[in-house]
PDB file of C-alpha atoms in Angstrom:
ATOM      1  CA  UNK M 152     -26.369  -2.350  65.140  1.00  0.00           C
ATOM      2  CA  UNK M 153     -27.819  -0.499  61.970  1.00  0.00           C
ATOM      3  CA  UNK M 154     -28.868  -2.728  58.933  1.00  0.00           C
ATOM      4  CA  UNK M 155     -26.007  -0.627  56.785  1.00  0.00           C
ATOM      5  CA  UNK M 156     -23.620  -1.396  59.427  1.00  0.00           C
ATOM      6  CA  UNK M 157     -24.174  -5.207  59.585  1.00  0.00           C
ATOM      7  CA  UNK M 158     -23.772  -5.129  55.756  1.00  0.00           C
ATOM      8  CA  UNK M 159     -20.283  -3.757  55.522  1.00  0.00           C
ATOM      9  CA  UNK M 160     -19.477  -6.037  58.120  1.00  0.00           C
ATOM     10  CA  UNK M 161     -20.821  -9.544  56.058  1.00  0.00           C
ATOM     11  CA  UNK M 162     -18.986  -7.834  52.726  1.00  0.00           C
ATOM     12  CA  UNK M 163     -15.885  -7.823  55.183  1.00  0.00           C
ATOM     13  CA  UNK M 164     -16.118 -11.254  56.609  1.00  0.00           C
ATOM     14  CA  UNK M 165     -17.048 -12.725  52.707  1.00  0.00           C
ATOM     15  CA  UNK M 166     -13.873 -11.100  51.042  1.00  0.00           C
ATOM     16  CA  UNK M 167     -11.853 -12.740  53.733  1.00  0.00           C
ATOM     17  CA  UNK M 168     -12.950 -15.868  52.940  1.00  0.00           C
ATOM     18  CA  UNK M 169     -12.591 -18.701  55.328  1.00  0.00           C
ATOM     19  CA  UNK M 170     -15.090 -21.250  57.296  1.00  0.00           C
ATOM     20  CA  UNK M 171     -17.480 -17.813  57.354  1.00  0.00           C
ATOM     21  CA  UNK M 172     -17.588 -16.741  54.165  1.00  0.00           C
ATOM     22  CA  UNK M 173     -20.890 -18.715  52.654  1.00  0.00           C
ATOM     23  CA  UNK M 174     -22.645 -17.605  55.756  1.00  0.00           C
ATOM     24  CA  UNK M 175     -21.602 -13.967  55.369  1.00  0.00           C
ATOM     25  CA  UNK M 176     -22.171 -14.122  51.561  1.00  0.00           C
ATOM     26  CA  UNK M 177     -25.690 -14.789  52.404  1.00  0.00           C
ATOM     27  CA  UNK M 178     -26.023 -12.160  54.802  1.00  0.00           C
ATOM     28  CA  UNK M 179     -24.634  -9.772  52.302  1.00  0.00           C
ATOM     29  CA  UNK M 180     -27.115 -10.552  49.869  1.00  0.00           C
ATOM     30  CA  UNK M 181     -30.030 -10.151  51.868  1.00  0.00           C
ATOM     31  CA  UNK M 182     -29.229  -6.891  53.435  1.00  0.00           C
ATOM     32  CA  UNK M 183     -28.365  -5.461  49.614  1.00  0.00           C
ATOM     33  CA  UNK M 184     -31.562  -4.586  49.025  1.00  0.00           C
ATOM     34  CA  UNK M 185     -30.955  -1.420  50.984  1.00  0.00           C
ATOM     35  CA  UNK M 186     -27.292  -0.712  49.499  1.00  0.00           C
ATOM     36  CA  UNK M 187     -27.611   1.954  46.441  1.00  0.00           C
ATOM     37  CA  UNK M 188     -23.694   2.289  46.277  1.00  0.00           C
ATOM     38  CA  UNK M 189     -20.490   0.535  47.603  1.00  0.00           C
ATOM     39  CA  UNK M 190     -17.885   2.787  48.480  1.00  0.00           C
ATOM     40  CA  UNK M 191     -14.251   0.917  48.249  1.00  0.00           C
ATOM     41  CA  UNK M 192     -11.479   2.820  50.052  1.00  0.00           C
ATOM     42  CA  UNK M 193      -8.400   1.449  51.394  1.00  0.00           C
ATOM     43  CA  UNK M 194      -8.978   2.029  55.201  1.00  0.00           C
ATOM     44  CA  UNK M 195     -10.775   3.228  58.302  1.00  0.00           C
ATOM     45  CA  UNK M 196      -9.357   6.914  57.738  1.00  0.00           C
ATOM     46  CA  UNK M 197     -10.698   7.154  54.473  1.00  0.00           C
ATOM     47  CA  UNK M 198     -14.160   6.307  55.372  1.00  0.00           C
ATOM     48  CA  UNK M 199     -14.011   8.739  58.160  1.00  0.00           C
ATOM     49  CA  UNK M 200     -12.866  11.582  56.215  1.00  0.00           C
ATOM     50  CA  UNK M 201     -15.742  10.433  53.478  1.00  0.00           C
ATOM     51  CA  UNK M 202     -18.752  10.339  56.189  1.00  0.00           C
ATOM     52  CA  UNK M 203     -17.121  13.450  57.991  1.00  0.00           C
ATOM     53  CA  UNK M 204     -17.410  15.432  54.682  1.00  0.00           C
ATOM     54  CA  UNK M 205     -20.816  14.658  53.772  1.00  0.00           C
ATOM     55  CA  UNK M 206     -22.187  15.584  57.047  1.00  0.00           C
ATOM     56  CA  UNK M 207     -20.667  18.965  56.274  1.00  0.00           C
ATOM     57  CA  UNK M 208     -22.409  19.092  53.619  1.00  0.00           C
ATOM     58  CA  UNK M 209     -25.688  17.943  55.428  1.00  0.00           C
ATOM     59  CA  UNK M 210     -25.784  14.277  53.762  1.00  0.00           C
ATOM     60  CA  UNK M 211     -25.899  10.698  55.793  1.00  0.00           C
ATOM     61  CA  UNK M 212     -24.315   8.437  53.545  1.00  0.00           C
ATOM     62  CA  UNK M 213     -25.843   5.512  55.638  1.00  0.00           C
ATOM     63  CA  UNK M 214     -29.379   6.797  55.583  1.00  0.00           C
ATOM     64  CA  UNK M 215     -28.879   7.130  51.491  1.00  0.00           C
ATOM     65  CA  UNK M 216     -27.802   3.288  51.443  1.00  0.00           C
ATOM     66  CA  UNK M 217     -23.930   4.547  50.395  1.00  0.00           C
ATOM     67  CA  UNK M 218     -22.152   1.739  52.197  1.00  0.00           C
ATOM     68  CA  UNK M 219     -18.327   2.951  52.086  1.00  0.00           C
ATOM     69  CA  UNK M 220     -16.488  -0.152  52.998  1.00  0.00           C
ATOM     70  CA  UNK M 221     -12.863  -0.381  54.011  1.00  0.00           C
ATOM     71  CA  UNK M 222     -10.675  -2.741  52.336  1.00  0.00           C
ATOM     72  CA  UNK M 223      -7.742  -3.111  54.940  1.00  0.00           C
ATOM     73  CA  UNK M 224      -4.852  -2.102  52.299  1.00  0.00           C
ATOM     74  CA  UNK M 225      -5.133  -1.351  48.620  1.00  0.00           C
ATOM     75  CA  UNK M 226      -4.032  -5.072  47.651  1.00  0.00           C
ATOM     76  CA  UNK M 227      -7.520  -6.317  49.280  1.00  0.00           C
ATOM     77  CA  UNK M 228      -9.126  -4.536  46.519  1.00  0.00           C
ATOM     78  CA  UNK M 229      -9.198  -7.867  44.463  1.00  0.00           C
ATOM     79  CA  UNK M 230     -11.528  -9.676  46.594  1.00  0.00           C
ATOM     80  CA  UNK M 231     -13.812  -7.073  47.427  1.00  0.00           C
ATOM     81  CA  UNK M 232     -14.254  -5.898  43.626  1.00  0.00           C
ATOM     82  CA  UNK M 233     -15.301  -9.868  43.339  1.00  0.00           C
ATOM     83  CA  UNK M 234     -17.786  -9.817  46.116  1.00  0.00           C
ATOM     84  CA  UNK M 235     -19.167  -6.485  45.385  1.00  0.00           C
ATOM     85  CA  UNK M 236     -18.793  -6.207  41.539  1.00  0.00           C
ATOM     86  CA  UNK M 237     -20.343  -7.776  38.848  1.00  0.00           C
ATOM     87  CA  UNK M 238     -20.207 -11.669  39.695  1.00  0.00           C
ATOM     88  CA  UNK M 239     -20.849 -10.829  43.215  1.00  0.00           C
ATOM     89  CA  UNK M 240     -23.577  -8.433  44.319  1.00  0.00           C
ATOM     90  CA  UNK M 241     -23.483  -6.342  40.853  1.00  0.00           C
ATOM     91  CA  UNK M 242     -24.149  -3.318  43.049  1.00  0.00           C
ATOM     92  CA  UNK M 243     -22.573   0.439  41.703  1.00  0.00           C
ATOM     93  CA  UNK M 244     -19.297   1.003  42.669  1.00  0.00           C
ATOM     94  CA  UNK M 245     -16.995   3.700  43.619  1.00  0.00           C
ATOM     95  CA  UNK M 246     -13.555   4.146  45.513  1.00  0.00           C
ATOM     96  CA  UNK M 247     -10.490   5.873  47.051  1.00  0.00           C
ATOM     97  CA  UNK M 248      -7.051   5.015  46.712  1.00  0.00           C
ATOM     98  CA  UNK M 249      -3.456   6.270  46.616  1.00  0.00           C
ATOM     99  CA  UNK M 250      -1.668   6.822  44.043  1.00  0.00           C
ATOM    100  CA  UNK M 251       0.962   4.365  44.985  1.00  0.00           C
ATOM    101  CA  UNK M 252      -1.988   1.890  45.135  1.00  0.00           C
ATOM    102  CA  UNK M 253      -3.711   3.176  41.729  1.00  0.00           C
ATOM    103  CA  UNK M 254      -2.367   0.133  40.035  1.00  0.00           C
ATOM    104  CA  UNK M 255      -3.874  -2.459  41.886  1.00  0.00           C
ATOM    105  CA  UNK M 256      -7.695  -0.861  41.556  1.00  0.00           C
ATOM    106  CA  UNK M 257      -6.741  -0.166  37.338  1.00  0.00           C
ATOM    107  CA  UNK M 258      -5.832  -3.954  36.977  1.00  0.00           C
ATOM    108  CA  UNK M 259      -8.410  -5.480  39.392  1.00  0.00           C
ATOM    109  CA  UNK M 260     -11.005  -3.538  37.643  1.00  0.00           C
ATOM    110  CA  UNK M 261     -10.053  -4.743  34.139  1.00  0.00           C
ATOM    111  CA  UNK M 262     -10.615  -8.503  35.565  1.00  0.00           C
ATOM    112  CA  UNK M 263     -14.131  -7.966  36.517  1.00  0.00           C
ATOM    113  CA  UNK M 264     -14.759  -6.280  33.221  1.00  0.00           C
ATOM    114  CA  UNK M 265     -15.043  -2.845  34.608  1.00  0.00           C
ATOM    115  CA  UNK M 266     -12.904  -0.844  32.416  1.00  0.00           C
ATOM    116  CA  UNK M 267      -9.621  -2.034  29.965  1.00  0.00           C
ATOM    117  CA  UNK M 268      -5.942   0.014  30.309  1.00  0.00           C
ATOM    118  CA  UNK M 269      -8.298   2.951  32.345  1.00  0.00           C
ATOM    119  CA  UNK M 270      -6.609   5.409  32.716  1.00  0.00           C
ATOM    120  CA  UNK M 271      -7.095   7.765  35.651  1.00  0.00           C
ATOM    121  CA  UNK M 272      -9.683  10.157  33.600  1.00  0.00           C
ATOM    122  CA  UNK M 273     -10.737   6.517  33.211  1.00  0.00           C
ATOM    123  CA  UNK M 274     -11.178   5.790  36.852  1.00  0.00           C
ATOM    124  CA  UNK M 275     -12.778   8.808  37.618  1.00  0.00           C
ATOM    125  CA  UNK M 276     -15.613   8.225  35.191  1.00  0.00           C
ATOM    126  CA  UNK M 277     -16.190   5.282  37.026  1.00  0.00           C
ATOM    127  CA  UNK M 278     -16.183   6.805  40.392  1.00  0.00           C
ATOM    128  CA  UNK M 279     -12.614   5.677  41.358  1.00  0.00           C
ATOM    129  CA  UNK M 280     -10.500   8.665  42.416  1.00  0.00           C
ATOM    130  CA  UNK M 281      -6.925   8.769  43.759  1.00  0.00           C
ATOM    131  CA  UNK M 282      -5.176  10.791  46.094  1.00  0.00           C
ATOM    132  CA  UNK M 283      -1.706  12.252  46.171  1.00  0.00           C
ATOM    133  CA  UNK M 284       0.548  11.103  47.708  1.00  0.00           C
ATOM    134  CA  UNK M 285      -2.285   9.889  50.191  1.00  0.00           C
ATOM    135  CA  UNK M 286      -5.276  11.027  51.599  1.00  0.00           C
ATOM    136  CA  UNK M 287      -3.209  12.922  54.723  1.00  0.00           C
ATOM    137  CA  UNK M 288      -1.093  14.873  52.179  1.00  0.00           C
ATOM    138  CA  UNK M 289      -4.192  15.701  50.373  1.00  0.00           C
ATOM    139  CA  UNK M 290      -5.705  16.871  53.568  1.00  0.00           C
ATOM    140  CA  UNK M 291      -2.645  18.920  54.640  1.00  0.00           C
ATOM    141  CA  UNK M 292      -2.357  20.369  51.446  1.00  0.00           C
ATOM    142  CA  UNK M 293      -5.370  21.859  51.500  1.00  0.00           C
ATOM    143  CA  UNK M 294      -5.318  23.252  55.416  1.00  0.00           C
ATOM    144  CA  UNK M 295      -1.977  24.360  55.374  1.00  0.00           C
ATOM    145  CA  UNK M 296       0.614  23.091  57.692  1.00  0.00           C
ATOM    146  CA  UNK M 297      -0.168  26.051  59.876  1.00  0.00           C
ATOM    147  CA  UNK M 298      -4.079  24.977  60.228  1.00  0.00           C
ATOM    148  CA  UNK M 299      -2.727  21.533  60.537  1.00  0.00           C
ATOM    149  CA  UNK M 300      -1.123  22.207  63.711  1.00  0.00           C
ATOM    150  CA  UNK M 301      -3.684  23.759  65.220  1.00  0.00           C
ATOM    151  CA  UNK M 302      -5.796  20.845  64.708  1.00  0.00           C
ATOM    152  CA  UNK M 303      -3.084  19.348  66.620  1.00  0.00           C
ATOM    153  CA  UNK M 304      -3.018  21.584  69.473  1.00  0.00           C
ATOM    154  CA  UNK M 305      -6.436  21.328  69.976  1.00  0.00           C
ATOM    155  CA  UNK M 306      -6.207  17.651  69.995  1.00  0.00           C
ATOM    156  CA  UNK M 307      -4.152  18.024  72.661  1.00  0.00           C
ATOM    157  CA  UNK M 308      -1.234  16.477  71.015  1.00  0.00           C
ATOM    158  CA  UNK M 309       1.584  19.378  70.084  1.00  0.00           C
ATOM    159  CA  UNK M 310       3.852  18.003  72.845  1.00  0.00           C
ATOM    160  CA  UNK M 311       4.164  14.786  71.111  1.00  0.00           C
ATOM    161  CA  UNK M 312       4.111  16.176  67.426  1.00  0.00           C
ATOM    162  CA  UNK M 313       7.375  18.665  68.647  1.00  0.00           C
ATOM    163  CA  UNK M 314       8.948  15.435  70.116  1.00  0.00           C
ATOM    164  CA  UNK M 315       8.434  13.665  66.668  1.00  0.00           C
ATOM    165  CA  UNK M 316      10.048  16.719  65.262  1.00  0.00           C
ATOM    166  CA  UNK M 317      13.330  17.075  67.266  1.00  0.00           C
ATOM    167  CA  UNK M 318      13.655  13.016  66.009  1.00  0.00           C
ATOM    168  CA  UNK M 319      16.947  12.986  64.084  1.00  0.00           C
ATOM    169  CA  UNK M 320      15.365  11.153  60.815  1.00  0.00           C
ATOM    170  CA  UNK M 321      12.693  14.305  60.956  1.00  0.00           C
ATOM    171  CA  UNK M 322      14.963  17.282  61.367  1.00  0.00           C
ATOM    172  CA  UNK M 323      15.670  17.870  58.496  1.00  0.00           C
ATOM    173  CA  UNK M 324      12.126  17.434  56.581  1.00  0.00           C
ATOM    174  CA  UNK M 325       9.817  19.825  55.632  1.00  0.00           C
ATOM    175  CA  UNK M 326       6.715  20.413  58.136  1.00  0.00           C
ATOM    176  CA  UNK M 327       4.039  19.044  55.795  1.00  0.00           C
ATOM    177  CA  UNK M 328       6.250  15.750  55.977  1.00  0.00           C
ATOM    178  CA  UNK M 329       6.603  15.720  59.686  1.00  0.00           C
ATOM    179  CA  UNK M 330       2.966  16.367  59.923  1.00  0.00           C
ATOM    180  CA  UNK M 331       1.987  13.311  57.376  1.00  0.00           C
ATOM    181  CA  UNK M 332       4.495  11.332  59.350  1.00  0.00           C
ATOM    182  CA  UNK M 333       3.221  11.694  62.799  1.00  0.00           C
ATOM    183  CA  UNK M 334      -0.789  11.261  61.590  1.00  0.00           C
ATOM    184  CA  UNK M 335       0.715   7.763  60.892  1.00  0.00           C
ATOM    185  CA  UNK M 336       2.833   6.532  64.271  1.00  0.00           C
ATOM    186  CA  UNK M 337      -0.108   5.526  66.153  1.00  0.00           C
ATOM    187  CA  UNK M 338      -2.643   3.309  65.670  1.00  0.00           C
ATOM    188  CA  UNK M 339      -5.769   5.333  65.276  1.00  0.00           C
ATOM    189  CA  UNK M 340      -4.025   8.196  64.540  1.00  0.00           C
ATOM    190  CA  UNK M 341      -4.858   8.562  60.904  1.00  0.00           C
ATOM    191  CA  UNK M 342      -8.648   8.466  61.341  1.00  0.00           C
ATOM    192  CA  UNK M 343      -8.391  10.566  64.318  1.00  0.00           C
ATOM    193  CA  UNK M 344      -7.356  13.343  62.213  1.00  0.00           C
ATOM    194  CA  UNK M 345      -9.505  12.531  59.244  1.00  0.00           C
ATOM    195  CA  UNK M 346     -12.306  13.682  60.746  1.00  0.00           C
ATOM    196  CA  UNK M 347     -10.505  16.805  62.386  1.00  0.00           C
ATOM    197  CA  UNK M 348      -9.016  17.811  59.871  1.00  0.00           C
ATOM    198  CA  UNK M 349     -12.160  17.535  57.670  1.00  0.00           C
ATOM    199  CA  UNK M 350     -14.149  19.065  60.285  1.00  0.00           C
ATOM    200  CA  UNK M 351     -11.103  22.239  59.580  1.00  0.00           C
ATOM    201  CA  UNK M 352     -11.775  22.159  55.825  1.00  0.00           C
ATOM    202  CA  UNK M 353     -12.626  25.280  54.180  1.00  0.00           C
ATOM    203  CA  UNK M 354     -15.405  23.707  52.367  1.00  0.00           C
ATOM    204  CA  UNK M 355     -13.979  26.007  48.599  1.00  0.00           C
ATOM    205  CA  UNK M 356     -10.979  23.913  49.448  1.00  0.00           C
ATOM    206  CA  UNK M 357     -11.589  20.114  49.525  1.00  0.00           C
ATOM    207  CA  UNK M 358      -9.367  18.119  48.310  1.00  0.00           C
ATOM    208  CA  UNK M 359     -10.413  17.132  44.631  1.00  0.00           C
ATOM    209  CA  UNK M 360     -10.824  13.320  45.001  1.00  0.00           C
ATOM    210  CA  UNK M 361     -12.914  13.584  47.991  1.00  0.00           C
ATOM    211  CA  UNK M 362     -14.891  16.342  46.551  1.00  0.00           C
ATOM    212  CA  UNK M 363     -15.766  14.370  43.263  1.00  0.00           C
ATOM    213  CA  UNK M 364     -16.138  11.557  44.972  1.00  0.00           C
ATOM    214  CA  UNK M 365     -18.628  12.319  47.142  1.00  0.00           C
ATOM    215  CA  UNK M 366     -20.173  14.149  44.226  1.00  0.00           C
ATOM    216  CA  UNK M 367     -20.350  10.816  42.302  1.00  0.00           C
ATOM    217  CA  UNK M 368     -22.103   9.067  44.910  1.00  0.00           C
TER     218      UNK M 368
END
């Protein structure tokens, strides 16, 4: 495994606590010399999207020392800030979250001394950006429902999507809502479409949170 990958694994194990936390902390500290910035994101799909967008701009975040670390859920932000922030590794931080989870980021950034009473603009100044309502929603709005369905067809999943659309709970909902829900129906599907949708984006229409975050790091 490459050095930045080992660093990510060590940070995740350290934040998880438990019997291996001390060993993971030592490994993370040892490997942190090659890390310029840590980007804390909610899940794997956010990591996939950011790294795919960077590649479309000719950037390799790993080679630049930018470690994109999935939290495994926004409520874990406190533990990761303890590990990566001023009282832990003390490295520059940035991040991405959904608007429904923004409060967790604000509260814990304040707790570790990185801001008090932060507005959304204040979060952005720190390098933390907020998706409305979430990453999938941002990408669907940027591409448009028709283009997203073309991506689904290219993935060989149009039949499952049409079946999903036909479910009683989905029939009356807007297609944008159906698309967003469909991407969350199977494990791994969000990450699959994060990469596929970013690959089809017009680079003049990149969702603002992704664009600003990539510019920041």
